[in-house]
PDB file of C-alpha atoms and ligand atoms in Angstrom:
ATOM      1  CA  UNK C 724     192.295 126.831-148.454  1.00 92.00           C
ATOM      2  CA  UNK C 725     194.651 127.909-151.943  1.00 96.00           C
ATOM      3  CA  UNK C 726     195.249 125.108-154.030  1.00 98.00           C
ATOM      4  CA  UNK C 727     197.806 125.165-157.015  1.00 98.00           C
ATOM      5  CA  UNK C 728     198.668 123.217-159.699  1.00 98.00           C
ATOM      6  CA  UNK C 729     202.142 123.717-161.278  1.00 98.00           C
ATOM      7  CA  UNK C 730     202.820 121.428-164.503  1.00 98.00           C
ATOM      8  CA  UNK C 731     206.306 121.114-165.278  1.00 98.00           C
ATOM      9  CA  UNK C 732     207.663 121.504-161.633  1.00 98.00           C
ATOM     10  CA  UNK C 733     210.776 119.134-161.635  1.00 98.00           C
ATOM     11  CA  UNK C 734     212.958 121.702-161.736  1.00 98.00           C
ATOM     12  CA  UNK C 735     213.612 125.317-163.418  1.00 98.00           C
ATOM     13  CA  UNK C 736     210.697 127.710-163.338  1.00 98.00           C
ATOM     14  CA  UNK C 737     208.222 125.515-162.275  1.00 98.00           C
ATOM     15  CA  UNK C 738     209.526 124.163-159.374  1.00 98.00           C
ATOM     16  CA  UNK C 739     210.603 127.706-157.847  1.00 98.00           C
ATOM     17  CA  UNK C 740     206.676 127.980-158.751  1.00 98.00           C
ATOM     18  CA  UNK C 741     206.101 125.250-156.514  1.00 98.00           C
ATOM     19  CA  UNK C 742     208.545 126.184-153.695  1.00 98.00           C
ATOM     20  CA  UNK C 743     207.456 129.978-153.842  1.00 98.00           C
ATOM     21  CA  UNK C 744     203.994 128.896-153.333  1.00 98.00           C
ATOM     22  CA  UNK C 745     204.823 126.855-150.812  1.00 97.00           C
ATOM     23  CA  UNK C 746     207.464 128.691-148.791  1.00 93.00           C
ATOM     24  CA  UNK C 747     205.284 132.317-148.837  1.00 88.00           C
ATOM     25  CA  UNK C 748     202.202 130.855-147.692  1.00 83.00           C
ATOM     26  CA  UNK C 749     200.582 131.545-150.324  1.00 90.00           C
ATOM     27  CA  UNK C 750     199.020 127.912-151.152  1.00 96.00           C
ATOM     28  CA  UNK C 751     197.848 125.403-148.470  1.00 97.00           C
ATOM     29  CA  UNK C 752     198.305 122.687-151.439  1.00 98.00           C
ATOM     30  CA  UNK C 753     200.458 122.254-154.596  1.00 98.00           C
ATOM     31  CA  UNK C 754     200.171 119.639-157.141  1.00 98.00           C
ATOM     32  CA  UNK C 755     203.266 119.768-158.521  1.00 98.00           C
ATOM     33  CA  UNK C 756     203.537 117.697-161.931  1.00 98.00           C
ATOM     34  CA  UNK C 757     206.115 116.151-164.290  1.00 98.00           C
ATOM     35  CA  UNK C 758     206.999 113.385-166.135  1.00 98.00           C
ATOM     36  CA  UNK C 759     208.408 111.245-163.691  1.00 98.00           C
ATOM     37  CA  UNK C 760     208.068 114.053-160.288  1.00 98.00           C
ATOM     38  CA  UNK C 761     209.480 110.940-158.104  1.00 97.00           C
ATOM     39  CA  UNK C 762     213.209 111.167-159.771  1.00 98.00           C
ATOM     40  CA  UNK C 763     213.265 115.416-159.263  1.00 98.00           C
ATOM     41  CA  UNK C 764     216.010 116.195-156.297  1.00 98.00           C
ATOM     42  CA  UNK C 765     214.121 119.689-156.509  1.00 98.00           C
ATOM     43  CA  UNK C 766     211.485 117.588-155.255  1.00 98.00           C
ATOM     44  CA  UNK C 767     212.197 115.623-153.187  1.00 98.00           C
ATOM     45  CA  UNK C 768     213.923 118.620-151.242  1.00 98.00           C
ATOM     46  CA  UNK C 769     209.886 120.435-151.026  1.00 98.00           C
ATOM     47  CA  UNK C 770     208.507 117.316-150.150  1.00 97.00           C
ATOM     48  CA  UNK C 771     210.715 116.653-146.998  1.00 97.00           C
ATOM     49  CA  UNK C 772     210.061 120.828-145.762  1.00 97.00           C
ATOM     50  CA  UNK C 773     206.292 120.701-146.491  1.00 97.00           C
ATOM     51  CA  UNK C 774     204.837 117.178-146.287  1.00 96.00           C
ATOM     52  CA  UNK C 775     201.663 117.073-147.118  1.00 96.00           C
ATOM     53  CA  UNK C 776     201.160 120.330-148.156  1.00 98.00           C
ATOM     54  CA  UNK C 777     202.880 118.900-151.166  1.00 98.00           C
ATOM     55  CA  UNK C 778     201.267 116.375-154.239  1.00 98.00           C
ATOM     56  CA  UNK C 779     203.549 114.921-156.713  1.00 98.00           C
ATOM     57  CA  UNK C 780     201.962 113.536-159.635  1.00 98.00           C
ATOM     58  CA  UNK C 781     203.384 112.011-162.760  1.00 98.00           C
ATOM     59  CA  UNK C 782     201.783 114.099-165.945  1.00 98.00           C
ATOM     60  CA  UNK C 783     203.364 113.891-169.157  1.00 98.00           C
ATOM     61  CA  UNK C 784     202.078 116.439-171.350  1.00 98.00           C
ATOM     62  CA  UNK C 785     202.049 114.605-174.856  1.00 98.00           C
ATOM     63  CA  UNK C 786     200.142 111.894-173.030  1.00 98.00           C
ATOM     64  CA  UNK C 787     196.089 112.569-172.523  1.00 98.00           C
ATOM     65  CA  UNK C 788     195.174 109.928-170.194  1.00 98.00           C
ATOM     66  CA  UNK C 789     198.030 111.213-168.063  1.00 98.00           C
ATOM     67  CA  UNK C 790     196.359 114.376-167.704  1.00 99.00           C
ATOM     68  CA  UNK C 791     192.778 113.429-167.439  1.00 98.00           C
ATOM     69  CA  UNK C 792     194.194 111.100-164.366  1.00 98.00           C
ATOM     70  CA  UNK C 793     195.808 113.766-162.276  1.00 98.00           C
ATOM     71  CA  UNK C 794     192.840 115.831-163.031  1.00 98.00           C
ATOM     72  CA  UNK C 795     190.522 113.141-161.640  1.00 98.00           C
ATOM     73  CA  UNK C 796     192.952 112.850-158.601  1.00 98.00           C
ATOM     74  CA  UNK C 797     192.768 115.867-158.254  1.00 98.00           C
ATOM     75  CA  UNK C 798     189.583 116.575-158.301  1.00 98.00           C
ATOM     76  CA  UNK C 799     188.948 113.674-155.653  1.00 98.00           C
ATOM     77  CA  UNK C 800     190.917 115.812-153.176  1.00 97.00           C
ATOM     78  CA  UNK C 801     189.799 119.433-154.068  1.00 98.00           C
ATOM     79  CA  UNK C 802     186.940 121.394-155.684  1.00 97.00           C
ATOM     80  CA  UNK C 803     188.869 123.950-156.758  1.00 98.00           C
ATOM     81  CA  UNK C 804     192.174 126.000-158.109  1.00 98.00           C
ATOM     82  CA  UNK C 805     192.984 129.093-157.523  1.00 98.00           C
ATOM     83  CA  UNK C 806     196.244 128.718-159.367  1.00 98.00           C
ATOM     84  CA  UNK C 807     196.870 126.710-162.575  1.00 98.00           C
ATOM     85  CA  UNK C 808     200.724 127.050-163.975  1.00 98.00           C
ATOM     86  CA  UNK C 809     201.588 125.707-167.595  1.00 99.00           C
ATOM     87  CA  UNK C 810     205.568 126.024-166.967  1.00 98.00           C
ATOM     88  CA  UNK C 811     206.624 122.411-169.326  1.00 98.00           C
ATOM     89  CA  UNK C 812     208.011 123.464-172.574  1.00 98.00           C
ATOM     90  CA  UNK C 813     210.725 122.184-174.616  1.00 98.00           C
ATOM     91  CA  UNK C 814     213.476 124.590-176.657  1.00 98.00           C
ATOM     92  CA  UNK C 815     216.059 121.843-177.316  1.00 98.00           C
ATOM     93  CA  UNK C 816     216.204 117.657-176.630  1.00 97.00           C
ATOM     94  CA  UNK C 817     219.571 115.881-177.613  1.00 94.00           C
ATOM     95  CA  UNK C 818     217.335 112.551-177.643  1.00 94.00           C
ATOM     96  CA  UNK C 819     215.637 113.811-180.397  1.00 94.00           C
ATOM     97  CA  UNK C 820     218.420 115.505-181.947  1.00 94.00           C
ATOM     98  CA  UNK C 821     216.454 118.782-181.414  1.00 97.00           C
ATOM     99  CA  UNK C 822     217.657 122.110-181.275  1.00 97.00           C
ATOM    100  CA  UNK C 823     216.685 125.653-182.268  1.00 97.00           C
ATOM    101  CA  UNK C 824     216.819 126.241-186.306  1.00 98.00           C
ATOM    102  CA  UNK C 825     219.456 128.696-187.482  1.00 97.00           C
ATOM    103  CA  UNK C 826     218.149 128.374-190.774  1.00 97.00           C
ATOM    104  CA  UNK C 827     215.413 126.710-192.986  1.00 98.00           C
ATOM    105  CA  UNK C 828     217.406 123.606-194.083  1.00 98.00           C
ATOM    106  CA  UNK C 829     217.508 122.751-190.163  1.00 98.00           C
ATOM    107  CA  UNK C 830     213.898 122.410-190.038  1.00 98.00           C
ATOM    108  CA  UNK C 831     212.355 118.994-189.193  1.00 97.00           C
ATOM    109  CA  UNK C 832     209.087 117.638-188.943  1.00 97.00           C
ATOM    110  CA  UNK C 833     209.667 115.700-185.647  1.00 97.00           C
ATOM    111  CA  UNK C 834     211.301 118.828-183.794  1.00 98.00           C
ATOM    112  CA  UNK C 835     207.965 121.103-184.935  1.00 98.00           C
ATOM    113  CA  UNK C 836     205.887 118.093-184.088  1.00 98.00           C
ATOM    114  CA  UNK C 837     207.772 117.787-180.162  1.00 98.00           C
ATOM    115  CA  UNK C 838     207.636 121.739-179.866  1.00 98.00           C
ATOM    116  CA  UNK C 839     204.397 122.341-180.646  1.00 98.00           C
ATOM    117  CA  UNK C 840     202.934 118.927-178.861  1.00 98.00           C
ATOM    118  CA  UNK C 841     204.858 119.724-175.395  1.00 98.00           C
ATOM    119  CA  UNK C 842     204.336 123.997-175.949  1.00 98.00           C
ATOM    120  CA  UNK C 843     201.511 124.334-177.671  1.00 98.00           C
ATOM    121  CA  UNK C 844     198.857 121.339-176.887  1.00 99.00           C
ATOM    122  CA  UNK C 845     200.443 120.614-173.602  1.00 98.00           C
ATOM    123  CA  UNK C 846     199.062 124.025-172.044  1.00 98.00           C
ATOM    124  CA  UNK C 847     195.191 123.740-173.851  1.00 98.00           C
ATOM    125  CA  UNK C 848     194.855 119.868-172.814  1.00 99.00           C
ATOM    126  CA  UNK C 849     195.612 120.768-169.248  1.00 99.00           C
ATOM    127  CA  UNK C 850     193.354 123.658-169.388  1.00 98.00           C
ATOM    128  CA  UNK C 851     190.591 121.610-171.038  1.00 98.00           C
ATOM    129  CA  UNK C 852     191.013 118.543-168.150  1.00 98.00           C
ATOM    130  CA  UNK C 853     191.158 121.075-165.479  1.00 98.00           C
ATOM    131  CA  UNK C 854     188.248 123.778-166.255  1.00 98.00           C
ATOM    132  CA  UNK C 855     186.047 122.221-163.921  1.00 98.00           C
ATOM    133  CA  UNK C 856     188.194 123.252-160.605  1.00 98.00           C
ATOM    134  CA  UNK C 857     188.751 126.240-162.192  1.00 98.00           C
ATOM    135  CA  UNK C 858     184.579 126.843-162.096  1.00 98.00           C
ATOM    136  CA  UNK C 859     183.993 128.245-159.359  1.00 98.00           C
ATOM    137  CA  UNK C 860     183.271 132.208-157.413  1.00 97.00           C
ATOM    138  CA  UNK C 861     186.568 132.700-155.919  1.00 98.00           C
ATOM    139  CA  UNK C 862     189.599 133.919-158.220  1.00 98.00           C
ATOM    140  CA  UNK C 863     191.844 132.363-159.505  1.00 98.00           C
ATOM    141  CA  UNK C 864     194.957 132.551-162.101  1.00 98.00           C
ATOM    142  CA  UNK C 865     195.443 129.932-165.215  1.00 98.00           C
ATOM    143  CA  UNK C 866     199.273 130.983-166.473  1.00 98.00           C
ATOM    144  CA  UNK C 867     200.587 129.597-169.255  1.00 99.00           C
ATOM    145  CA  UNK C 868     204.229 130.208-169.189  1.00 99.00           C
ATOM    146  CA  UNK C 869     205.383 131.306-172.443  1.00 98.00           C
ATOM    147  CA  UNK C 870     208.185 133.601-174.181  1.00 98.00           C
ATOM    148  CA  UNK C 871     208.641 136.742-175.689  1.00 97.00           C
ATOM    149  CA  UNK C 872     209.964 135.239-178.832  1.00 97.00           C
ATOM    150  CA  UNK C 873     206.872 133.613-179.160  1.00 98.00           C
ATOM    151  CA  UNK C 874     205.353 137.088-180.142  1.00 98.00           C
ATOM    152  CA  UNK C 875     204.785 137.214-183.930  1.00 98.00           C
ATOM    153  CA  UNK C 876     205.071 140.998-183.908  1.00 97.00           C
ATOM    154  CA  UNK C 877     208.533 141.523-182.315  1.00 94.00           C
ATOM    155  CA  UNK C 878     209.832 138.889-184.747  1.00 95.00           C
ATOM    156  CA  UNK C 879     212.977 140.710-185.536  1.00 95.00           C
ATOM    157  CA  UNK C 880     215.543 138.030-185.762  1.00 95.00           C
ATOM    158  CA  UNK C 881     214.085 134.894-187.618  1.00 97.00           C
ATOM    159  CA  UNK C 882     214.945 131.624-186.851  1.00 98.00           C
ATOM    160  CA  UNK C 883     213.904 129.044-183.808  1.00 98.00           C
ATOM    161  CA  UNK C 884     210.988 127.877-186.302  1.00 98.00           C
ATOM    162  CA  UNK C 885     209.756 125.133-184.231  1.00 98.00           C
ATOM    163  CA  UNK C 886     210.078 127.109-180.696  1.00 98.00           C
ATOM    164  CA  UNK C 887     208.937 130.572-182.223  1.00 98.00           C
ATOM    165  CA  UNK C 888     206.135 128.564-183.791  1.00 98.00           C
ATOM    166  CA  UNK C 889     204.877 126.293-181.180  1.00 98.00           C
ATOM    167  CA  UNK C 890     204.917 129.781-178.495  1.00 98.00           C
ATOM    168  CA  UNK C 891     203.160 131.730-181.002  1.00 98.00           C
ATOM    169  CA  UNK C 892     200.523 128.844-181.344  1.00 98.00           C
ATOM    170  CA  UNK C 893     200.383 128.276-177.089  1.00 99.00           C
ATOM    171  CA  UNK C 894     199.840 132.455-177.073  1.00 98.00           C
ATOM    172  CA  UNK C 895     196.862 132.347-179.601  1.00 98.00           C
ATOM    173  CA  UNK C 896     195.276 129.222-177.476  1.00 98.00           C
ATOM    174  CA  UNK C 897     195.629 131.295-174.189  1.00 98.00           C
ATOM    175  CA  UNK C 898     193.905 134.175-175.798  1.00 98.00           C
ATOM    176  CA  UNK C 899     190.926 132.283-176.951  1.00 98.00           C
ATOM    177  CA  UNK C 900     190.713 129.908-173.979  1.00 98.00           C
ATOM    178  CA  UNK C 901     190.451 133.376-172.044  1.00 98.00           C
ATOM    179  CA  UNK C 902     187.524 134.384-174.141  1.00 98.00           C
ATOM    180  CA  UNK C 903     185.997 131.137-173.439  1.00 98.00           C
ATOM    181  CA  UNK C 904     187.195 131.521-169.598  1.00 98.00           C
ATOM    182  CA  UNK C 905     184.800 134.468-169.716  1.00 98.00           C
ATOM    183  CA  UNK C 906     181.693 132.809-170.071  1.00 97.00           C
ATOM    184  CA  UNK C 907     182.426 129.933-168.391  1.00 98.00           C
ATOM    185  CA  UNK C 908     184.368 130.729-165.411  1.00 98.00           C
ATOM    186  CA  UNK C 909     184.202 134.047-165.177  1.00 98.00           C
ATOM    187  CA  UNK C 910     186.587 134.757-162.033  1.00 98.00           C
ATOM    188  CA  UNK C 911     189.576 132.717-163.837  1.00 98.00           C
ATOM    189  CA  UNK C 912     192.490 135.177-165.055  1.00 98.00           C
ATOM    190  CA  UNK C 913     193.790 133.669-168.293  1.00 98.00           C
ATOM    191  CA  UNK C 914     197.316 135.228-169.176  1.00 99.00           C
ATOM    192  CA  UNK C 915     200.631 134.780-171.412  1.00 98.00           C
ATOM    193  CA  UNK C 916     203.708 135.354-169.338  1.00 98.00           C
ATOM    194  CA  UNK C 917     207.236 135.889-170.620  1.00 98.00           C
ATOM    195  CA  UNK C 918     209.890 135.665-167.450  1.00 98.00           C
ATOM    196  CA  UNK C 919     212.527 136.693-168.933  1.00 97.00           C
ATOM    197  CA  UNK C 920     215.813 134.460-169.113  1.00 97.00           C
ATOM    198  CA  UNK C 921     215.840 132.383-166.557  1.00 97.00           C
ATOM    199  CA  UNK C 922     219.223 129.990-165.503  1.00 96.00           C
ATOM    200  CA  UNK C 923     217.541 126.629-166.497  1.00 97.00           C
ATOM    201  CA  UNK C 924     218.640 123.751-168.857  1.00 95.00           C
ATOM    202  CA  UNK C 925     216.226 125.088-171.066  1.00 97.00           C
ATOM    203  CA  UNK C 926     218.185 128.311-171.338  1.00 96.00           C
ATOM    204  CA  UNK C 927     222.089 126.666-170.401  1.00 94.00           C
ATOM    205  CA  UNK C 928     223.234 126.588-174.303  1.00 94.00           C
ATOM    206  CA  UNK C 929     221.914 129.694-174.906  1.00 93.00           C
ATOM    207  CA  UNK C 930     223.116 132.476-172.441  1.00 94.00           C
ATOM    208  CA  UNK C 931     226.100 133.610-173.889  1.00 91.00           C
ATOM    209  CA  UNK C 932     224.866 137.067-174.918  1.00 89.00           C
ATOM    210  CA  UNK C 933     222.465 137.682-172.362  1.00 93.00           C
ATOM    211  CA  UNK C 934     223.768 139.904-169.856  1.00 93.00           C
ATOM    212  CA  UNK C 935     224.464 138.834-166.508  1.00 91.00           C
ATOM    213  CA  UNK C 936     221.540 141.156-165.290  1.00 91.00           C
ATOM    214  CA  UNK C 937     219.718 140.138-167.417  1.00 93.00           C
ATOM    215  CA  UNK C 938     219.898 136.338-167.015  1.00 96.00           C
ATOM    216  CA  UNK C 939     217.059 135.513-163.518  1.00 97.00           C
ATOM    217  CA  UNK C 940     217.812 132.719-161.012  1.00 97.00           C
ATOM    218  CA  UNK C 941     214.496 130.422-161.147  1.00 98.00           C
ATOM    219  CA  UNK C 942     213.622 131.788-157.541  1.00 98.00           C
ATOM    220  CA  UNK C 943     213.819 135.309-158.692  1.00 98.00           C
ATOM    221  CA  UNK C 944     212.001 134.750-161.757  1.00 98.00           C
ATOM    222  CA  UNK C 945     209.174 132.964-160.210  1.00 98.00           C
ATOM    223  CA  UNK C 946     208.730 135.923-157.732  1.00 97.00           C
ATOM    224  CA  UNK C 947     208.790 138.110-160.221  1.00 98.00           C
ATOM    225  CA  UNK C 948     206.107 136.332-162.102  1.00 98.00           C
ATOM    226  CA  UNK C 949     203.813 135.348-158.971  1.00 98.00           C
ATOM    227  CA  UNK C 950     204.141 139.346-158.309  1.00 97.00           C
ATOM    228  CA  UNK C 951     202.750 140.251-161.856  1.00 98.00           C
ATOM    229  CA  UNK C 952     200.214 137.438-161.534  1.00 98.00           C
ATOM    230  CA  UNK C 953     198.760 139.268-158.410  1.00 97.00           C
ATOM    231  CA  UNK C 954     198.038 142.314-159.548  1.00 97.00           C
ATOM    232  CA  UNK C 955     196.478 141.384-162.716  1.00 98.00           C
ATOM    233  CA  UNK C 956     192.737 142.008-162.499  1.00 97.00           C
ATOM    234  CA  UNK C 957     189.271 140.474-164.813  1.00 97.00           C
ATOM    235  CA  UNK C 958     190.428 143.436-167.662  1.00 97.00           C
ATOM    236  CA  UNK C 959     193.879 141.883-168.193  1.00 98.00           C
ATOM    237  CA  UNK C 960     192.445 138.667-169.073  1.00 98.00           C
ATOM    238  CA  UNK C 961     193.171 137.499-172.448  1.00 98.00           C
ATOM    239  CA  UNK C 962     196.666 139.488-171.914  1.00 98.00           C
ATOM    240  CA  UNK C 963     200.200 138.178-172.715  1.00 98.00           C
ATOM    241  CA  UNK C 964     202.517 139.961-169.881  1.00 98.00           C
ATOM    242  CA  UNK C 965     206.383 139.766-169.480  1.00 98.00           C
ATOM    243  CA  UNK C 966     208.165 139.556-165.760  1.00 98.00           C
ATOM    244  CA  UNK C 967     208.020 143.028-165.072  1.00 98.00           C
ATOM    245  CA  UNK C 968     204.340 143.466-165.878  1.00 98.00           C
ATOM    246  CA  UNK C 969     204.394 145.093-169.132  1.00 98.00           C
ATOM    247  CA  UNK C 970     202.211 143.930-171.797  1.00 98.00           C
ATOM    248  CA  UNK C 971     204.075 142.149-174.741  1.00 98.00           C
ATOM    249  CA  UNK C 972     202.332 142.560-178.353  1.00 97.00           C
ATOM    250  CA  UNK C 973     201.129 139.366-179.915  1.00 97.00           C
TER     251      UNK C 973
HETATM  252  N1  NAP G1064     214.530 129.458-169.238  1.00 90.27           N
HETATM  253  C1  NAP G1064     214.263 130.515-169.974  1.00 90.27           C
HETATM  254  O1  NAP G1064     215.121 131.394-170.203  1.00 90.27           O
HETATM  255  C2  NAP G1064     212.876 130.721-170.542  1.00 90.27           C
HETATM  256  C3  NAP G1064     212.625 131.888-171.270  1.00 90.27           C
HETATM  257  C4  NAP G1064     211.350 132.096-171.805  1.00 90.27           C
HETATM  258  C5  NAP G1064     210.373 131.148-171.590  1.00 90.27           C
HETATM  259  N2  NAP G1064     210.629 130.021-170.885  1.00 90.27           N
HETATM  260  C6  NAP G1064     209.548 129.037-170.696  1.00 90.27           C
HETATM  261  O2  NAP G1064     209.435 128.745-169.325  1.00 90.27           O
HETATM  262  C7  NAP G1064     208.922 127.420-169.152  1.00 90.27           C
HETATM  263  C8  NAP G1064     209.787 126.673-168.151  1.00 90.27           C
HETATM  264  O3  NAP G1064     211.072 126.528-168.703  1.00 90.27           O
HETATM  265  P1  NAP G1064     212.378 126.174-167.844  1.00 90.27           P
HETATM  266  O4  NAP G1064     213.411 127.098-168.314  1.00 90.27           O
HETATM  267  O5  NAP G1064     212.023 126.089-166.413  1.00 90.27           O
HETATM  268  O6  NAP G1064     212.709 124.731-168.458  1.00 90.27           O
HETATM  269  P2  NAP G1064     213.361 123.418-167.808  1.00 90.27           P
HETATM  270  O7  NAP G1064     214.213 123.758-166.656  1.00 90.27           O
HETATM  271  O8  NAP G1064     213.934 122.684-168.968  1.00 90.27           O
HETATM  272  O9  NAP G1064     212.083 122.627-167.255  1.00 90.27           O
HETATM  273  C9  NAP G1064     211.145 122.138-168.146  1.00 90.27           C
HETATM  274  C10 NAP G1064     210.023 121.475-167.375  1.00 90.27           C
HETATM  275  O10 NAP G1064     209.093 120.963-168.343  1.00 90.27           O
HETATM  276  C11 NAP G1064     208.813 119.615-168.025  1.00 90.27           C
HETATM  277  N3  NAP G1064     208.490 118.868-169.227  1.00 90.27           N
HETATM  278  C12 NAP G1064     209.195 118.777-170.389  1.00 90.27           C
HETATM  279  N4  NAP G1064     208.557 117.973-171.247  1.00 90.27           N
HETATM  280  C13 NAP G1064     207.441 117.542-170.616  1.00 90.27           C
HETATM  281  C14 NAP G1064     206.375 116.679-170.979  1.00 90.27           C
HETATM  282  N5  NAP G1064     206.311 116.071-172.159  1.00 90.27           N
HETATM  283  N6  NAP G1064     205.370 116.476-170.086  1.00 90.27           N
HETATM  284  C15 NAP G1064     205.401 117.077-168.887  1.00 90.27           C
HETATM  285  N7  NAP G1064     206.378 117.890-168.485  1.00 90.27           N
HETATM  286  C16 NAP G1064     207.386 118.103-169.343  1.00 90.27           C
HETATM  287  C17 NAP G1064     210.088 119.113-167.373  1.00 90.27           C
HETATM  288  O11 NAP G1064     209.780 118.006-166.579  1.00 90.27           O
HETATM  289  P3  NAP G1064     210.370 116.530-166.853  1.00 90.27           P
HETATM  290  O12 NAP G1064     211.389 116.623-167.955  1.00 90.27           O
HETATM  291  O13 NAP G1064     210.950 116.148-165.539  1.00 90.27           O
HETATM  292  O14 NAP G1064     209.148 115.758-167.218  1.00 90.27           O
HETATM  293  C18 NAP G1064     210.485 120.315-166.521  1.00 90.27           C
HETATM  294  O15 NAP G1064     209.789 120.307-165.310  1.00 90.27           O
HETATM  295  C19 NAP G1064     208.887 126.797-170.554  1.00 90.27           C
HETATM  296  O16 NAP G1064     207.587 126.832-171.052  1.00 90.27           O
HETATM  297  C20 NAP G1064     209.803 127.691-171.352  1.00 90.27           C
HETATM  298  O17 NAP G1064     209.449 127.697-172.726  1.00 90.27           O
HETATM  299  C21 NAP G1064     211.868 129.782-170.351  1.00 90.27           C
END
């Protein structure tokens, strides 16, 4: 029996996660997580093809006790993942008057403070409420879905403080998590993954100049991702990959 969890599945990246999963056999179970995972159409749609099969749990990432309960839920049901998914992340939220910096003077303390509570904590709370399933002697993958512009050394083009920021602070927790990982459950792959631009509301305001092959439908994307994810082996823990497998620098 496979068992996933995908946090952040309502819709874009993580819920093709969820379907993919699902639909190619490769899981027997996904808890699928989000805010409020009873309001996602995206859902609702899995949940009438797979039944069971499926687990929708409300998880808000900013919220501890939110996480510890799924983790105790799902814990009652399973004694181990063999696929952990970190897809939530914020870029922009209208409701907070959030949206990527240009330039310094657009900086504000409650856009870092979302970005990096959603990107950044979001991904090593989860992964500290969850290590226990992930302890155990078959393998498994913990992804935390991040983004290229996240990587400090291909900083090129500046702004995006509080996104860049709150990536570059998720990538640095998924490298030493890894190292942890090592010790303590040694057959858990701990990557980075960049999947390119993917057709989401995360992405909508922002796809002007990305070209049209260039810009992945959320199916394609997670395929693309889930095919990286199975070929990486114990050496590429630690390792911060984009969609097509290559290895981003930090
Ligand atoms: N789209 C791109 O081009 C692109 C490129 C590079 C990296 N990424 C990364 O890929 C990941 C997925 O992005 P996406 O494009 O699929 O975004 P999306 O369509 O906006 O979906 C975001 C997901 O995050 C969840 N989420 C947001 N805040 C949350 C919170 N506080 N607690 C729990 N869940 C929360 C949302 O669920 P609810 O709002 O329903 O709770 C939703 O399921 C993100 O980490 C993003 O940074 C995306």
């Amino acid at each position: 029996v496979r068992i996933a969890l995908v946090q952040g599945a309502s819709r874009g990246l993580g819920l093709a996660f969820a379907e993919a999963l699902l639909r190619e056999g490769a899981c027997d179970r996904v808890i699928a997580t989000s805010r409020d995972p009873d309001a996602s159409e995206g859902l609702d749609a899995l949940a009438a093809e797979h039944g069971d099969a499926l687990l929708r749990l409300p998880l808000d990432v900013t919220d501890e006790k939110s996480i510890a309960r799924v983790a105790e839920r799902a814990a009652a049901e399973h004694d181990r993942l063999h696929w952990l998914l970190n897809c939530a992340g914020v870029l922009h939220d209208p409701e907070l008057d959030m949206a990527p910096e240009k330039r310094l003077e657009q900086v504000r303390p409650e856009s870092l403070r979302r970005a990096f509570e959603v990107n950044a904590f979001g991904p090593l709370l989860v992964a500290r409420h969850f290590l226990p399933l992930l302890r155990h002697d078959e393998r498994s993958v913990l992804a935390n879905v991040s983004a290229r512009v996240g990587s400090i050394g291909d900083d090129r083009l500046g702004g995006w403080y509080a996104y860049r920021g709150s990536k570059a602070a998720q990538n640095l927790f998924t490298r030493n998590l890894a190292i942890e990982l090592r010790r303590r459950a040694p057959r858990c792959i701990c990557v980075a993954l960049h999947p390119g631009t993917v057709d989401t509301e995360l992405s909508k305001p922002f796809q002007r100049n990305v070209p049209a092959d260039r810009l992945f439908r959320p199916a394609d994307a997670a395929r693309n991702l889930l095919r990286v994810m199975e070929r990486l082996g114990p050496e590429d823990s630690g390792g911060f990959f984009a969609w097509d497998g290559q290895p981003i620098r930090w």
